[in-house]
């Protein structure tokens, strides 16, 4: 395969790279032979992330999904967070329709879970003042990383991205939506982190699931 | 029309869509694009509910993408007009924009019919043996989501009785009430989940191999179609490798011509491959008409 061929079909090849990353991840998960309780915990968390929107039908443009995914990352760690995020994105696309954006959404929400996971075990999660830091961290993560990855899927719509001008235009046009998304995440993390983490930690202690190795 | 193609084995459906989408995104030669646009729409139009609305939306999308492309890409030889202190709008970039727009609406249309044909159970069947844990995880999520939505509705209506409805108050209060609902949902869901997990374990989960339920059977017609599809896929790849689908648009339009026999062979293979679902459906329809006429 020539370099020119790869450059001309950047969309196909970038999706291919994402798929390879997912494949490695999935096979690692398979090899671990997860226990029933672990599987169910992951499934419950993903399903809550997908269904969460139903609790906010009255609040326009409020997407709590990234926030819920980040919280599950904080509780279960970066690896589980990534899995929960990408599974949630994939399943919610079965309801809203799969498309060329699916791999990017899976990657973006997986990253959200992973970024949340980096906070696991840190002191901030217990401190009183830490809550604001966590919420700000979520805002920055969504506006800086998750949102841009979601926007990248539209290089498919804005086809000729061989110059920096076009790429900048794509990310700039996505910024307002990402800020709204980021604010929703900020609010979700601010209000939900404490009650949710308490519950997840209780589940982990009581039933011994998803313990840290 | 009855969708006979989706009654074929899931592997056949999946292979077709992988082929159609990957070729659809790679092949930029106008003859190949014409094939894929026509046949993608032919199949989706047979299944769609809102045909004219969909066609109109795709047409708008096509025009927008095609005509905005030259504003981002300034290479090309034939200048149509110059705007904003010396930026050029070229014919080549416009042609390239139309090609990309055609490719774009084709893939969207393939996805539209994919969403009808490849239901979640078929997808899980295809990957169930390769990735048993991941597909079990997905199955559980598919089952939990509607149950949780129902539970969210119940929790919300119970909270309405104590004046904590998600419908009243400022946006912030609504969000707060929503969080309380989610939190209540989480406790309920995890308690139920642990019970389910223990029940799975006591029925032998993780103790060895697992079988999975499926309603699909590999029939001789699937074998025939698989053979045909593989031959066509290799035919297309062969023709493309020989340069039959060569197309460059900027800075100068260079296309593999009609005199190139790999081009028309490739187009024929590609056309047959993409018309499989439509032809399968039409053939079934004809068969049914003939059977009816005998009675």
Coordinates of C-alpha atoms in Angstrom, one line a residue, chain A residues 3-194:
Chain A
X3 CA 1.6 6.3 1.2
X4 CA -0.5 8.2 -1.3
X5 CA -3.3 5.6 -1.0
X6 CA -3.3 5.8 2.7
X7 CA -3.3 9.6 2.6
X8 CA -6.2 9.7 0.2
X9 CA -8.3 7.4 2.3
X10 CA -7.6 8.8 5.7
X11 CA -11.1 8.1 6.9
X12 CA -10.9 4.4 6.2
X13 CA -7.5 4.0 7.7
X14 CA -8.2 6.0 10.8
X15 CA -11.2 3.9 11.5
X16 CA -9.1 0.8 10.9
X17 CA -6.7 1.9 13.6
X18 CA -9.5 2.5 16.0
X19 CA -10.9 -1.0 15.3
X20 CA -7.5 -2.5 15.9
X21 CA -7.3 -0.7 19.3
X22 CA -10.8 -2.0 20.2
X23 CA -9.9 -5.5 19.1
X24 CA -6.8 -5.6 21.4
X25 CA -8.9 -4.3 24.2
X26 CA -11.8 -6.8 23.7
X27 CA -9.4 -9.7 23.5
X28 CA -7.7 -8.7 26.7
X29 CA -11.1 -8.5 28.3
X30 CA -11.9 -12.0 27.0
X31 CA -8.7 -13.5 28.2
X32 CA -9.3 -12.2 31.7
X33 CA -12.4 -14.5 31.8
X34 CA -14.5 -12.0 33.8
X35 CA -16.6 -13.3 36.7
X36 CA -20.4 -12.9 36.7
X37 CA -20.4 -10.1 39.2
X38 CA -17.9 -8.1 37.3
X39 CA -19.8 -8.5 34.0
X40 CA -23.0 -7.5 35.6
X41 CA -21.5 -4.5 37.3
X42 CA -20.0 -3.3 34.0
X43 CA -23.4 -3.9 32.2
X44 CA -25.4 -2.1 34.9
X45 CA -23.1 1.0 34.8
X46 CA -23.2 1.1 31.0
X47 CA -27.0 0.8 31.0
X48 CA -27.3 3.6 33.5
X49 CA -25.1 5.8 31.4
X50 CA -27.3 5.1 28.3
X51 CA -30.6 5.4 30.2
X52 CA -29.6 8.5 32.2
X53 CA -30.9 10.8 29.5
X54 CA -34.4 9.7 30.3
X55 CA -34.2 11.3 33.8
X56 CA -33.5 14.7 32.1
X57 CA -36.0 14.8 29.3
X58 CA -37.2 18.1 30.8
X59 CA -33.8 19.8 30.6
X60 CA -32.9 20.7 27.0
X61 CA -29.5 19.8 25.7
X62 CA -28.5 18.1 28.9
X63 CA -26.4 15.0 28.2
X64 CA -25.4 13.3 31.4
X65 CA -23.8 10.4 29.7
X66 CA -20.1 11.5 29.8
X67 CA -20.5 12.5 33.4
X68 CA -21.9 9.1 34.4
X69 CA -19.2 7.4 32.5
X70 CA -16.5 9.4 34.2
X71 CA -17.9 8.6 37.6
X72 CA -17.9 4.9 36.8
X73 CA -14.2 5.3 35.7
X74 CA -13.5 6.9 39.1
X75 CA -15.0 4.0 40.9
X76 CA -13.7 1.1 38.8
X77 CA -10.5 2.4 37.2
X78 CA -9.4 3.5 33.7
X79 CA -9.7 0.1 32.0
X80 CA -13.2 -0.6 33.2
X81 CA -14.1 3.1 32.5
X82 CA -13.0 2.8 28.9
X83 CA -15.0 -0.4 28.4
X84 CA -18.1 1.2 30.0
X85 CA -17.8 4.3 27.9
X86 CA -17.4 2.5 24.6
X87 CA -20.1 0.0 25.3
X88 CA -22.5 2.8 26.2
X89 CA -21.8 4.7 23.0
X90 CA -22.2 1.6 20.9
X91 CA -25.5 0.6 22.5
X92 CA -27.0 4.1 22.4
X93 CA -26.2 4.1 18.7
X94 CA -28.4 1.1 18.3
X95 CA -31.2 3.3 19.4
X96 CA -30.3 6.4 17.5
X97 CA -28.8 4.7 14.4
X98 CA -25.3 3.5 13.6
X99 CA -23.3 5.6 11.3
X100 CA -19.8 6.6 10.3
X101 CA -19.6 8.4 13.6
X102 CA -20.0 5.2 15.7
X103 CA -16.2 4.3 16.1
X104 CA -15.4 7.9 17.0
X105 CA -18.1 8.1 19.6
X106 CA -17.0 4.8 21.1
X107 CA -13.5 6.1 21.3
X108 CA -14.5 9.5 22.7
X109 CA -16.7 8.1 25.4
X110 CA -14.2 5.4 26.2
X111 CA -11.6 8.2 26.7
X112 CA -14.1 9.9 29.1
X113 CA -14.2 6.8 31.2
X114 CA -10.5 6.4 31.1
X115 CA -9.9 10.0 32.1
X116 CA -12.3 9.6 35.0
X117 CA -10.4 6.4 35.9
X118 CA -7.2 8.4 36.4
X119 CA -8.7 10.0 39.4
X120 CA -9.3 6.6 41.1
X121 CA -7.8 6.4 44.5
X122 CA -6.8 10.0 44.5
X123 CA -7.4 12.1 47.6
X124 CA -9.6 14.6 45.7
X125 CA -12.4 12.1 45.7
X126 CA -12.7 12.3 49.5
X127 CA -11.9 15.9 50.2
X128 CA -14.7 18.4 50.6
X129 CA -13.2 20.9 48.2
X130 CA -12.3 18.2 45.7
X131 CA -15.8 18.2 44.2
X132 CA -15.2 21.5 42.3
X133 CA -11.9 20.2 41.1
X134 CA -13.5 17.0 39.8
X135 CA -16.2 18.9 38.0
X136 CA -13.7 21.3 36.4
X137 CA -11.6 18.3 35.4
X138 CA -14.7 16.8 33.7
X139 CA -15.4 20.1 31.9
X140 CA -11.8 20.3 30.6
X141 CA -11.8 16.7 29.6
X142 CA -15.0 17.0 27.6
X143 CA -14.1 20.3 25.9
X144 CA -10.4 19.4 25.4
X145 CA -10.5 15.7 24.5
X146 CA -13.9 14.0 24.3
X147 CA -15.5 16.8 22.2
X148 CA -12.7 17.1 19.7
X149 CA -12.7 13.4 19.1
X150 CA -16.4 13.5 18.4
X151 CA -15.8 16.4 16.0
X152 CA -13.2 14.4 14.2
X153 CA -15.8 12.1 12.9
X154 CA -17.0 15.0 10.8
X155 CA -13.8 15.1 8.7
X156 CA -16.0 12.7 6.8
X157 CA -18.5 15.4 6.2
X158 CA -16.0 18.1 5.6
X159 CA -14.0 16.0 3.2
X160 CA -11.0 18.0 2.1
X161 CA -8.9 18.3 5.3
X162 CA -5.6 18.4 3.6
X163 CA -5.0 21.9 5.0
X164 CA -4.8 23.2 8.5
X165 CA -7.4 25.9 7.8
X166 CA -10.2 23.3 7.2
X167 CA -9.3 21.3 10.3
X168 CA -9.3 24.4 12.4
X169 CA -12.7 25.3 11.0
X170 CA -14.1 21.9 12.0
X171 CA -12.9 22.2 15.6
X172 CA -14.0 25.8 15.9
X173 CA -17.5 25.0 14.7
X174 CA -17.8 22.2 17.2
X175 CA -16.6 24.3 20.1
X176 CA -20.0 25.8 21.2
X177 CA -21.6 22.4 21.3
X178 CA -18.7 21.0 23.2
X179 CA -18.9 23.8 25.8
X180 CA -22.6 22.9 26.3
X181 CA -21.7 19.3 26.6
X182 CA -18.9 20.2 29.0
X183 CA -21.2 22.3 31.2
X184 CA -23.6 19.3 31.4
X185 CA -20.7 17.1 32.5
X186 CA -19.6 19.8 35.0
X187 CA -23.1 19.8 36.5
X188 CA -23.4 16.1 36.5
X189 CA -20.1 15.6 38.2
X190 CA -20.8 18.3 40.7
X191 CA -24.2 16.9 41.8
X192 CA -23.8 13.2 41.2
X193 CA -20.2 12.3 42.1
X194 CA -20.6 12.0 45.8

